[in-house]
Short mmCIF file of C-alpha atoms in Angstrom, two decimals:
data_model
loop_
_atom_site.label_atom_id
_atom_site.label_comp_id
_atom_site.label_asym_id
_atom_site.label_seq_id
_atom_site.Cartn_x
_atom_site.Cartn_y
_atom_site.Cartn_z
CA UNK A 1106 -49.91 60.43 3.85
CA UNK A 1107 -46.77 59.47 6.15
CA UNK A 1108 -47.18 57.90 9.06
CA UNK A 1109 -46.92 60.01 12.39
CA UNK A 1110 -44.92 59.03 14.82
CA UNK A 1111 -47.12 59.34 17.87
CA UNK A 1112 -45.60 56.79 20.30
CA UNK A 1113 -48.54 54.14 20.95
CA UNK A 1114 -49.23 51.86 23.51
CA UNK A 1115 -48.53 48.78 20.82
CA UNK A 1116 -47.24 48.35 17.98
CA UNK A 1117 -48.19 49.09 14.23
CA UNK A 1118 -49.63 52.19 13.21
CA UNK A 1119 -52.92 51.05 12.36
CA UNK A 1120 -53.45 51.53 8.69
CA UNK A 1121 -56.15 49.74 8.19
CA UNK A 1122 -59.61 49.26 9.73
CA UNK A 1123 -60.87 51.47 12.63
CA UNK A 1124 -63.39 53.92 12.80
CA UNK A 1125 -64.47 55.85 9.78
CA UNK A 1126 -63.07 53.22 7.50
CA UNK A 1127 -66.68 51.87 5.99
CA UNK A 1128 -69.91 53.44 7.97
CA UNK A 1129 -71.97 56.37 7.09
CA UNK A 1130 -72.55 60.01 8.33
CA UNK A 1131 -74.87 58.23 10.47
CA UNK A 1132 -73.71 55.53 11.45
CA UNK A 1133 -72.45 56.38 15.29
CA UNK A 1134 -68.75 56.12 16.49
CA UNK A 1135 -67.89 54.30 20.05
CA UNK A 1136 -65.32 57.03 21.24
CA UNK A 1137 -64.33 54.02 23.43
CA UNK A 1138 -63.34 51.73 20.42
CA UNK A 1139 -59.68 50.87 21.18
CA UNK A 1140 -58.57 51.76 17.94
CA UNK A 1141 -59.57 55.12 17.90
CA UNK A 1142 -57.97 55.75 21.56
CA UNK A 1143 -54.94 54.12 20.09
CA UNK A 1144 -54.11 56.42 17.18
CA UNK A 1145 -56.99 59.20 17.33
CA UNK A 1146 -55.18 61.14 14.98
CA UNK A 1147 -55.58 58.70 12.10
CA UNK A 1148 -58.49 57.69 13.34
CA UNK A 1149 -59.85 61.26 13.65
CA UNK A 1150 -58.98 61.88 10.22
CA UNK A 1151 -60.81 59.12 8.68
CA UNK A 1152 -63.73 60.69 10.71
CA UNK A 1153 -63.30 64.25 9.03
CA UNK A 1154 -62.72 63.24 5.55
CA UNK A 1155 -66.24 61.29 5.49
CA UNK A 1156 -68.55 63.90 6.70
CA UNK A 1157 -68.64 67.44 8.25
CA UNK A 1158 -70.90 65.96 11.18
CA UNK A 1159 -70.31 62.05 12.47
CA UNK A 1160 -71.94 60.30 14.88
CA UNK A 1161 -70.45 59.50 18.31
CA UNK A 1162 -71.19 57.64 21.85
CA UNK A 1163 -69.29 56.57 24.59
CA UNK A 1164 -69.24 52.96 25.36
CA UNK A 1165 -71.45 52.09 21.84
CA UNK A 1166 -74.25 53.19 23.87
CA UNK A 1167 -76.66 56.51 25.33
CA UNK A 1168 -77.98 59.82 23.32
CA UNK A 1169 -75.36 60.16 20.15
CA UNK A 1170 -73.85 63.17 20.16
CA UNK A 1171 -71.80 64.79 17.10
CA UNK A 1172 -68.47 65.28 16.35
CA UNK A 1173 -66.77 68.15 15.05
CA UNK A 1174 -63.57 67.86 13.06
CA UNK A 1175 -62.88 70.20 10.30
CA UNK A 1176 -60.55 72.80 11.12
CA UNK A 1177 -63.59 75.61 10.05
CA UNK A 1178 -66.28 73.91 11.81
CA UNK A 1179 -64.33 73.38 15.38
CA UNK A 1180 -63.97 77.02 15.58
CA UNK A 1181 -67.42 77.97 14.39
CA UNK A 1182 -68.73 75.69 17.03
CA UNK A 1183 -66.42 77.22 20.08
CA UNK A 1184 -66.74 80.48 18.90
CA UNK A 1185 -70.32 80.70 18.09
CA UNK A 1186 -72.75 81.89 20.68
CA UNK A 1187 -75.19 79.31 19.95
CA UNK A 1188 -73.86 76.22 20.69
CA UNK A 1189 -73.73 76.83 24.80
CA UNK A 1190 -72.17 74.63 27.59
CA UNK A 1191 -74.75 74.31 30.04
CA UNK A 1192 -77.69 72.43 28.56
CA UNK A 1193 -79.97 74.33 31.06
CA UNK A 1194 -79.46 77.74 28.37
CA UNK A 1195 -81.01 76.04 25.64
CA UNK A 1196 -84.67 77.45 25.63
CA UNK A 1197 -87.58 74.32 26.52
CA UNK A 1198 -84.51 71.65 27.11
CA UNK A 1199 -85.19 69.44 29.90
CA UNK A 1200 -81.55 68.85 31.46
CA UNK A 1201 -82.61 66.36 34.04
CA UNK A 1202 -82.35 63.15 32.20
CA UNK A 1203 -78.82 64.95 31.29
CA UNK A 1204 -77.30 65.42 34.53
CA UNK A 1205 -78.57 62.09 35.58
CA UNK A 1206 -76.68 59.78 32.88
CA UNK A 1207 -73.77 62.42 33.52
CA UNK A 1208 -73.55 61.72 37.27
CA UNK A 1209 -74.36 57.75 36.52
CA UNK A 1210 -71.18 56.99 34.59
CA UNK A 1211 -68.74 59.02 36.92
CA UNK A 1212 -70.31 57.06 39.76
CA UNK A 1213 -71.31 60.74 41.48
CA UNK A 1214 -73.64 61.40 44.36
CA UNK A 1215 -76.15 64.16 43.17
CA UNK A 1216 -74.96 66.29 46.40
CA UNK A 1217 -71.68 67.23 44.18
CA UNK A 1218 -72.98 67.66 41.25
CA UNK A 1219 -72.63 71.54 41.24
CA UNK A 1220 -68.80 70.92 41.97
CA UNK A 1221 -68.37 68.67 38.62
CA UNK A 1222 -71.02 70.27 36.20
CA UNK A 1223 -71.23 74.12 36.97
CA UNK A 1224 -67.81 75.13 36.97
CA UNK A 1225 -66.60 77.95 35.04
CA UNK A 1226 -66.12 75.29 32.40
CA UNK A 1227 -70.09 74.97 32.28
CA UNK A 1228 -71.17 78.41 32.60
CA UNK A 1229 -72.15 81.03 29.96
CA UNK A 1230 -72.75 84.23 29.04
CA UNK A 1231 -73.07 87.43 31.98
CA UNK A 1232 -72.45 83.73 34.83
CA UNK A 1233 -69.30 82.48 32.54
CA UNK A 1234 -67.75 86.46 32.31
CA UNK A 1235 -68.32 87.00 36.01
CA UNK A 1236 -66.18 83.76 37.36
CA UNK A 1237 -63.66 84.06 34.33
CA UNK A 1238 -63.28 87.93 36.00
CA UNK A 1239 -62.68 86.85 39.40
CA UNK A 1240 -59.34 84.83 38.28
CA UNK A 1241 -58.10 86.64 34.89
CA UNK A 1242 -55.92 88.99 36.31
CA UNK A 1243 -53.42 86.36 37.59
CA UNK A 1244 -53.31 84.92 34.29
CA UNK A 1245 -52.83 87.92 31.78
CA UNK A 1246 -49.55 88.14 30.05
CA UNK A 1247 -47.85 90.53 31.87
CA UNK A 1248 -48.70 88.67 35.81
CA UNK A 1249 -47.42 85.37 33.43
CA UNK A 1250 -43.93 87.09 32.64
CA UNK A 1251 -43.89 88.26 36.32
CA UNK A 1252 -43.82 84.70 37.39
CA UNK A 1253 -41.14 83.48 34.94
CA UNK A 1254 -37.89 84.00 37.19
CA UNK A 1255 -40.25 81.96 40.08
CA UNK A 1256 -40.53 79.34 37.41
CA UNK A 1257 -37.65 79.04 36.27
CA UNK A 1258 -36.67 78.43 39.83
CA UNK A 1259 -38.60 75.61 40.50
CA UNK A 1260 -37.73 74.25 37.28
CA UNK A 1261 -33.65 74.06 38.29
CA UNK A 1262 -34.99 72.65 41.77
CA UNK A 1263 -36.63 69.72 40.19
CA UNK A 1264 -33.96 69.16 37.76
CA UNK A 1265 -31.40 69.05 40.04
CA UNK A 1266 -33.55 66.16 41.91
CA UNK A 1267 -33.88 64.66 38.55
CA UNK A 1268 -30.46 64.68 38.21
CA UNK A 1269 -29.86 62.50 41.17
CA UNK A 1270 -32.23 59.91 40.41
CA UNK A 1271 -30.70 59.41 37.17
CA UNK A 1272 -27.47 57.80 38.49
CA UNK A 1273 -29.58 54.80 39.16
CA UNK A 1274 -31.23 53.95 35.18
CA UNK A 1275 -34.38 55.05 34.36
CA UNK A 1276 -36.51 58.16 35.40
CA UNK A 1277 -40.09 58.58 35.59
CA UNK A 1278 -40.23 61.75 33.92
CA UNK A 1279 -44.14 62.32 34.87
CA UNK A 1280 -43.77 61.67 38.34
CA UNK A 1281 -41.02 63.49 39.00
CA UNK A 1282 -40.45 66.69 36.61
CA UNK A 1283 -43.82 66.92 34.76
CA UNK A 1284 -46.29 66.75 37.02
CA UNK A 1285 -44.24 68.66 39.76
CA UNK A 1286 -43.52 71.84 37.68
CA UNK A 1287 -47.17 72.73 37.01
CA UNK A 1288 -48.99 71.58 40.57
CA UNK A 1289 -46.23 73.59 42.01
CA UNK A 1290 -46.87 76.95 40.48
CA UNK A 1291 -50.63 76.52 40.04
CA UNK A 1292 -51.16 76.13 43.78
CA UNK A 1293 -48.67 78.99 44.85
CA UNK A 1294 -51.00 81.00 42.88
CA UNK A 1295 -54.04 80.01 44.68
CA UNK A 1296 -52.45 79.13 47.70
CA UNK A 1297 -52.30 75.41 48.53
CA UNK A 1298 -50.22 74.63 51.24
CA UNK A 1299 -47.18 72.78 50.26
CA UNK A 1300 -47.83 69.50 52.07
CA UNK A 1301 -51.40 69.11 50.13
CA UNK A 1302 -49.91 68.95 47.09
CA UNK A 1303 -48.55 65.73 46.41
CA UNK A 1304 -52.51 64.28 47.45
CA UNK A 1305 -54.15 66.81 44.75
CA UNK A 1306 -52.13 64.53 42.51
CA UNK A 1307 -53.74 61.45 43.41
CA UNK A 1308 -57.11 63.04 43.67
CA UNK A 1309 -55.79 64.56 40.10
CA UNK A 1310 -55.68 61.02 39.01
CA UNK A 1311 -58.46 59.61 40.85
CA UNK A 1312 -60.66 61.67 38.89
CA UNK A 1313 -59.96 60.61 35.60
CA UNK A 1314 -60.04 57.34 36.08
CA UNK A 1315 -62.71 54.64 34.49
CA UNK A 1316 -62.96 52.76 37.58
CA UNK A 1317 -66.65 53.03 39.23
CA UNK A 1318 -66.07 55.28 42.13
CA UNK A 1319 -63.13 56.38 41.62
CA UNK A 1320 -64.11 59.98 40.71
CA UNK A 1321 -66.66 60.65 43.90
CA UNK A 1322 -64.72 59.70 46.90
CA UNK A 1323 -61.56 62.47 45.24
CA UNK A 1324 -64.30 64.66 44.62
CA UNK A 1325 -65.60 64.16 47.66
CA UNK A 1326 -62.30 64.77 49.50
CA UNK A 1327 -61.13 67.40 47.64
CA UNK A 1328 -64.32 69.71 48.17
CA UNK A 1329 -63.77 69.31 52.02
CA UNK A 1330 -60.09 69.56 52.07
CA UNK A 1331 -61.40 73.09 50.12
CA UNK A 1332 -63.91 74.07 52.73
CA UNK A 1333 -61.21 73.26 55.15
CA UNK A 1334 -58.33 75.82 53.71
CA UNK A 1335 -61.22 78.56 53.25
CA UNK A 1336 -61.50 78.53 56.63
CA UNK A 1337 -57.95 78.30 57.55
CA UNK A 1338 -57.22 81.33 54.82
CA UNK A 1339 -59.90 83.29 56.42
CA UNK A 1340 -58.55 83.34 59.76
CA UNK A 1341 -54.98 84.03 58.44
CA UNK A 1342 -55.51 85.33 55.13
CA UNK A 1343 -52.21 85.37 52.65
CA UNK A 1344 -51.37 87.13 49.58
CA UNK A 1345 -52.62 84.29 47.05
CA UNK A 1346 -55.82 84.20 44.81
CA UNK A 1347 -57.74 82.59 47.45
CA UNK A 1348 -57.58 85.12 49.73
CA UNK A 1349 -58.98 87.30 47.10
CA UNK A 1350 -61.50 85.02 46.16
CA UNK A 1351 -62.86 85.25 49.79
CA UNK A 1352 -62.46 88.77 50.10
CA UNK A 1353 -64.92 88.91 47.28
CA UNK A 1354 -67.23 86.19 48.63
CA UNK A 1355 -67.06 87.95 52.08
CA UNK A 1356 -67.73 91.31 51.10
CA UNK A 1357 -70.31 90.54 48.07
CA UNK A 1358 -72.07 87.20 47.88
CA UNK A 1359 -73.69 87.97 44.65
CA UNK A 1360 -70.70 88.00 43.10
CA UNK A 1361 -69.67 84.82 44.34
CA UNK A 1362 -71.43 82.35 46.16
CA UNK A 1363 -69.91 79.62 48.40
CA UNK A 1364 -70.16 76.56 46.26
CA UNK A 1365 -68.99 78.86 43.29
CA UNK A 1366 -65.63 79.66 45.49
CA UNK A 1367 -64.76 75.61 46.40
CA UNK A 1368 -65.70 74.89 42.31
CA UNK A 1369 -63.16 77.79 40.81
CA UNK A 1370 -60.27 76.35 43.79
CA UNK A 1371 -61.20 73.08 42.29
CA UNK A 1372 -60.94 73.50 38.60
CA UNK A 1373 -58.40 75.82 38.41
CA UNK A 1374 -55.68 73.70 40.41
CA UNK A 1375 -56.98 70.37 38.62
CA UNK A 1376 -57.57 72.49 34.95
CA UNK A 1377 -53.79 74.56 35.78
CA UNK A 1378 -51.55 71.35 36.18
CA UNK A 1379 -52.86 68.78 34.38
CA UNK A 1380 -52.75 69.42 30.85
CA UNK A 1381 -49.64 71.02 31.27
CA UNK A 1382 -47.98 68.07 32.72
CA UNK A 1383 -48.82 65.75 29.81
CA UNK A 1384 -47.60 68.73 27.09
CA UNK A 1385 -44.57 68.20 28.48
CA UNK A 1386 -44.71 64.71 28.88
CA UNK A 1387 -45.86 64.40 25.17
CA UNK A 1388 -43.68 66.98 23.75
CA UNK A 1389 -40.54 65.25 24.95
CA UNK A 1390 -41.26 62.32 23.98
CA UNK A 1391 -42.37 63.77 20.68
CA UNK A 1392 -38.93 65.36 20.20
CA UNK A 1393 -36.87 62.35 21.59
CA UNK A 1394 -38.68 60.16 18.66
CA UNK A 1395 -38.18 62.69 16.34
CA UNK A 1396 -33.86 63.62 16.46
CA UNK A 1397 -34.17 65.85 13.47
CA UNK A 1398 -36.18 68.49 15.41
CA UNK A 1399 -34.92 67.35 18.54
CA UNK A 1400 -31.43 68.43 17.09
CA UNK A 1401 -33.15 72.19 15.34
CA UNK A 1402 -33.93 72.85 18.95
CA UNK A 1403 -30.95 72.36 20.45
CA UNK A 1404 -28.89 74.19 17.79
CA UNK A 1405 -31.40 77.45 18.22
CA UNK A 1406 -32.92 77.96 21.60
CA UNK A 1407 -34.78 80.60 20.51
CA UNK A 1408 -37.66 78.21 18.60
CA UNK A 1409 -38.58 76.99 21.45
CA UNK A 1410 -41.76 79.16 21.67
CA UNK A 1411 -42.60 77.93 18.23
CA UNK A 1412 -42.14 74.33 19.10
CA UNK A 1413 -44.27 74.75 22.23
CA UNK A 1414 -46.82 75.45 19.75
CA UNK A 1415 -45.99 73.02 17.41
CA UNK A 1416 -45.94 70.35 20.02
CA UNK A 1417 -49.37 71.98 21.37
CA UNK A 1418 -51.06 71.09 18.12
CA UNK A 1419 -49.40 67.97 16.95
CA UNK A 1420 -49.84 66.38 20.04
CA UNK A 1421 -51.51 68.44 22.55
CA UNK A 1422 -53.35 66.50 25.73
CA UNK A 1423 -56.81 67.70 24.62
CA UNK A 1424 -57.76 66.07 21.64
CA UNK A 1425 -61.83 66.76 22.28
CA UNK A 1426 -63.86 69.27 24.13
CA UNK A 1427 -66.80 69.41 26.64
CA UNK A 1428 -69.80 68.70 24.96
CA UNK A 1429 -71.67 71.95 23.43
CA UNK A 1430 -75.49 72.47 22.95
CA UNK A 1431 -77.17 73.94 20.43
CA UNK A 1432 -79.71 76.46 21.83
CA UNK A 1433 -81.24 76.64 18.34
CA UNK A 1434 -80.92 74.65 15.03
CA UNK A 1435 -77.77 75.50 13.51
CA UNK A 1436 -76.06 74.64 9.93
CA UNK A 1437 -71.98 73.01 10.02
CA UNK A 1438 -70.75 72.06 7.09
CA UNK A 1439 -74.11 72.23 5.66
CA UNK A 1440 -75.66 69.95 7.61
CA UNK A 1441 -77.72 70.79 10.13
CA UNK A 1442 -77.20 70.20 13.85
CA UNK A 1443 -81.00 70.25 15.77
CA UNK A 1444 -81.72 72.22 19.03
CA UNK A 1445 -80.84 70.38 21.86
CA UNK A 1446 -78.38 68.34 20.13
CA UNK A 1447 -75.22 68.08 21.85
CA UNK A 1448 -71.91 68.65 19.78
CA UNK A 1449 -67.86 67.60 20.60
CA UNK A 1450 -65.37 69.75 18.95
CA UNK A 1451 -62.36 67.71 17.93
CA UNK A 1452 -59.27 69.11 18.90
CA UNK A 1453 -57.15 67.08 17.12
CA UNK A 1454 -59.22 66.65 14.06
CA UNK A 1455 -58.91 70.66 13.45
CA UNK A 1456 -54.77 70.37 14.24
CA UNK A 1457 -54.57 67.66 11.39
CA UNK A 1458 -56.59 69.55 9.15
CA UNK A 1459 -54.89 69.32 5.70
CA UNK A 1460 -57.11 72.31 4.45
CA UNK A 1461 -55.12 74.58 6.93
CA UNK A 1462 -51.74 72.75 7.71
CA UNK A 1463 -49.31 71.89 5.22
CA UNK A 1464 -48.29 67.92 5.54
CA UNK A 1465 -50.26 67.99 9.14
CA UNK A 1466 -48.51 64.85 10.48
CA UNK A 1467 -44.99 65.96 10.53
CA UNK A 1468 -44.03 67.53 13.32
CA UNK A 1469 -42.25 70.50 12.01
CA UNK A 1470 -40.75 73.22 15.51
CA UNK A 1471 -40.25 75.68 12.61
CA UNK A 1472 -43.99 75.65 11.57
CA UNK A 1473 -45.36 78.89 13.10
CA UNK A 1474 -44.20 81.91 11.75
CA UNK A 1475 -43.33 83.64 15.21
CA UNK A 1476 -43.90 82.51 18.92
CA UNK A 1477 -46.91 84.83 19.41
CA UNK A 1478 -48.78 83.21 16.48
CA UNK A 1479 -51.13 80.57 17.57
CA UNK A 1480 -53.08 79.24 14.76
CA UNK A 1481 -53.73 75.32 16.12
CA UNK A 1482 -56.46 75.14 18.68
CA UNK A 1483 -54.79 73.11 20.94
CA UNK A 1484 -56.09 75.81 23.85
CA UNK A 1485 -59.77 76.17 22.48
CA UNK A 1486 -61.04 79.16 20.79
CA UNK A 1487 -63.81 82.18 21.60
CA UNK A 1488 -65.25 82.90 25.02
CA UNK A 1489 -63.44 79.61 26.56
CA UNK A 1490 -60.54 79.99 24.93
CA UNK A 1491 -58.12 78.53 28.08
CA UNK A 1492 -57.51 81.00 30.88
CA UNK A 1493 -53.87 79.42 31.66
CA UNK A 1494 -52.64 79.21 28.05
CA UNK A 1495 -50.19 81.66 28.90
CA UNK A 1496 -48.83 80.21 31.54
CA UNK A 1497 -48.98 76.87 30.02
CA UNK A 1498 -47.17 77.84 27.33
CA UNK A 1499 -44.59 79.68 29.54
CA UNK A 1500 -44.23 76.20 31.73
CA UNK A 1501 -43.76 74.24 28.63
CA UNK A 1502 -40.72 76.67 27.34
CA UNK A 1503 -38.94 76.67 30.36
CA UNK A 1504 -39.42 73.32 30.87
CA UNK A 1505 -38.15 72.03 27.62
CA UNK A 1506 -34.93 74.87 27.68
CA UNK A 1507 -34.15 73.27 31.09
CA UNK A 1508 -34.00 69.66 29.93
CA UNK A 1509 -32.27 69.99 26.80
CA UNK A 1510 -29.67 72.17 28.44
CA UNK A 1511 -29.16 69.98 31.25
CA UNK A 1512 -29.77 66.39 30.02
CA UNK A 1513 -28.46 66.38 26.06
CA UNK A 1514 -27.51 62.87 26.11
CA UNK A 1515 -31.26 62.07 27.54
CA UNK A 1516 -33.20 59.25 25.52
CA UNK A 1517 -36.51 57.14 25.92
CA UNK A 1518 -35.59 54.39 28.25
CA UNK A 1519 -38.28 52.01 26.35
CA UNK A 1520 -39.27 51.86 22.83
CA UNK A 1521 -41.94 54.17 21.67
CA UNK A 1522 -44.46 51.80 21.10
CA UNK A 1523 -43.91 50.85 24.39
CA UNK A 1524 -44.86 53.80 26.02
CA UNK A 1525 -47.68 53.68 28.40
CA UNK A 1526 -51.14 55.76 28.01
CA UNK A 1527 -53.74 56.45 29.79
CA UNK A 1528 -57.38 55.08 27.91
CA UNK A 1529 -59.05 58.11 28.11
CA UNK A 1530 -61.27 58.71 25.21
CA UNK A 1531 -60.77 62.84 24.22
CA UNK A 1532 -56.96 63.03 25.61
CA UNK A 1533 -53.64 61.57 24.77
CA UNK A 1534 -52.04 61.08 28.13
CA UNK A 1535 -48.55 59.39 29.16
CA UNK A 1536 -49.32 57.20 32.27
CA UNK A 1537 -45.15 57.10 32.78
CA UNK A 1538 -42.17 58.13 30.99
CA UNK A 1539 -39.28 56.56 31.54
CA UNK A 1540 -36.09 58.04 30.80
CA UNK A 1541 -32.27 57.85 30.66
CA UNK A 1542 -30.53 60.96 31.59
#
């Protein structure tokens, strides 16, 4: 196989050793091992060519868990109603010990846990259709292409800022074109105030960060600053999705209650910029290491839709899923998963899958056969099948159309392999990306 040219946070590509390279179907995998968040999709590979099932912890230690990564098996396991989210649905389980070790290592009082483990994320069945109701009119195709000319606006705004920072050397293309685009049009949709915005990116950050602590004082501050606009909105309600949301709260609690209202603000602002930031991030420096496809873009506009998806599943932002349960025993690959046992669907082992993709570590912005054609599952499959993909996707097009139109000369202002990432074990995340304009 050739070697993918996934810019790394140091050198080499890591040929040799790392996970999967000697141990068993049993033996478990430290989803933490610095190799594997170095080059997971090597490392994810290994992984699905030695077993259907493997083994995995976090930090070498706790209840193993297993990981999906054949192609087949990822979407059996997001698309079949027996594996649920919430550990609570699996009949006899005792989800205590659970949401203990869960609120442990992100450092979380128990007081908000229902704002970081019952989201809409968590849910299932008749509770997981009712909240994805509530919001999935402002994210269906046609209310997407509504909000393209608005987009595209506020993608000319912050290029024209970009512009002007690039007279002095490098720009920070996270800070200050891919993070801005998607925080910008996620919270006109729900209706955060413009001055908030920059501090949901640093409680955005906050909460993905290792550091004890970290993640409960944002959480903390974010599900006031919440409380805080509800009532604000109330008194002067606007034409935004939280309005709505407490129009529905007001006028039928059943439908939703109060904590569910201050979890969906949460999740969608925090769910509807961040992975769309780093696609961006990642796809441009994807096509700046790449000049051959850099250059088929650029001579035909129109594949950009393909690429997006391209870029989506060669190197998406999501390379793992929330755990799943199994609410009964279940067979994957033929081998058999128990009740209760919890299961992570790899992302990017399913995107690499040479039983589906051709060559799946070139990066080829030709690959799909049309724009509308998604067959990586970069978004997820089945009932949680991402609820912005459309929009994400949208972002991502005009975002990339904007840059290479504007900036054709633009380059990485550091060598690939000395791009910085974020160690998050599951995503592959640019902490900055310097460029020249």
């Amino acid at each position: 196989m050739g070697t993918p040219a996934h810019p790394r946070t140091s050198g080499g590509p890591g040929t040799s050793g790392g996970p999967g390279t000697s141990a068993g179907a049993g033996d478990a995998v430290d989803l933490m091992d610095f190799e594997l968040m170095r080059d997971p999709f090597r490392g994810y590979a290994r992984l699905r060519e030695r077993a259907p099932l493997v083994r995995g912890t976090f930090f070498g230690r706790g209840t193993p868990i297993w990981l999906v990564t054949r192609y087949a098996d990822v979407k059996t396991v997001l698309g079949d109603p027996r594996f649920v989210n919430d550990p609570a649905n699996v009949p006899g389980m005792d989800v205590g010990d659970i949401r203990e070790r869960e609120l442990a290592a992100r450092g979380i009082p128990e007081e908000y846990a229902p704002y970081i483990l019952d989201s809409v994320l968590d849910a299932d069945g008749a509770d997981h259709l009712r909240l994805r109701r509530l919001v999935s009119r402002t994210f269906t195709a046609r209310r997407v292409l509504e909000l393209r000319p608005r987009v595209q606006e506020i993608t000319e705004c912050l290029l024209d800022r970009l512009e002007g920072l690039g007279r002095h050397g490098a720009v920070d293309l996270m800070e200050h074109f891919a993070y801005p685009l998607p925080i910008t049009v996620i919270c006109e949709l729900v209706g955060i105030p413009e001055q908030d915005r920059s501090q949901w990116r640093e409680w955005g950050k906050a909460l993905v960060t290792l550091e004890a602590g970290g993640m409960a004082g944002a959480l903390r501050d974010m599900v006031e600053h919440i409380h805080a606009l509800i009532e604000r909105r109330r008194a002067a309600p606007t034409a935004d999705l939280l309005t709505a949301l407490i129009r529905t709260h007001d006028e039928d609690g059943d439908r939703l209650g109060d904590t569910e209202m201050v979890t969906l603000v949460l999740t969608l602002v925090l769910a509807g910029h961040e992975t769309t930031a780093h696609l961006i991030g990642n796809g441009v420096a994807a096509l700046l290491t790449h000049p051959e496809q850099l250059a088929l873009l650029r001579g035909d506009p129109g594949l950009t839709p393909r690429a997006v998806h391209e870029l989506m599943r060669w190197c998406g932002p999501v390379q793992g899923t929330r755990l799943r349960y199994a609410a009964e025993d279940v067979e994957i690959g033929g081998m058999p998963v128990r009740k209760g046992e919890a299961v992570m669907a790899v992302l990017v082992g399913g995107n690499y899958d040479p039983r589906v993709f051709d060559d799946p570590e070139r990066l080829d912005v030709t690959r799909e056969p049309d724009g509308r054609r998604e067959t990586h599952v970069g978004f997820g499959h089945g009932l949680h099948y991402c609820l912005g993909a459309a929009l994400a996707r949208q972002e991502a097009e005009v975002a990339f159309a904007g840059l290479l139109r504007r900036f054709p000369g633009m380059a990485l202002a550091v060598a690939p392999e000395d791009l910085e990432r974020q160690p998050m074990p599951g995503s592959w995340r640019l902490a900055r990306l310097p460029l020249h304009l």
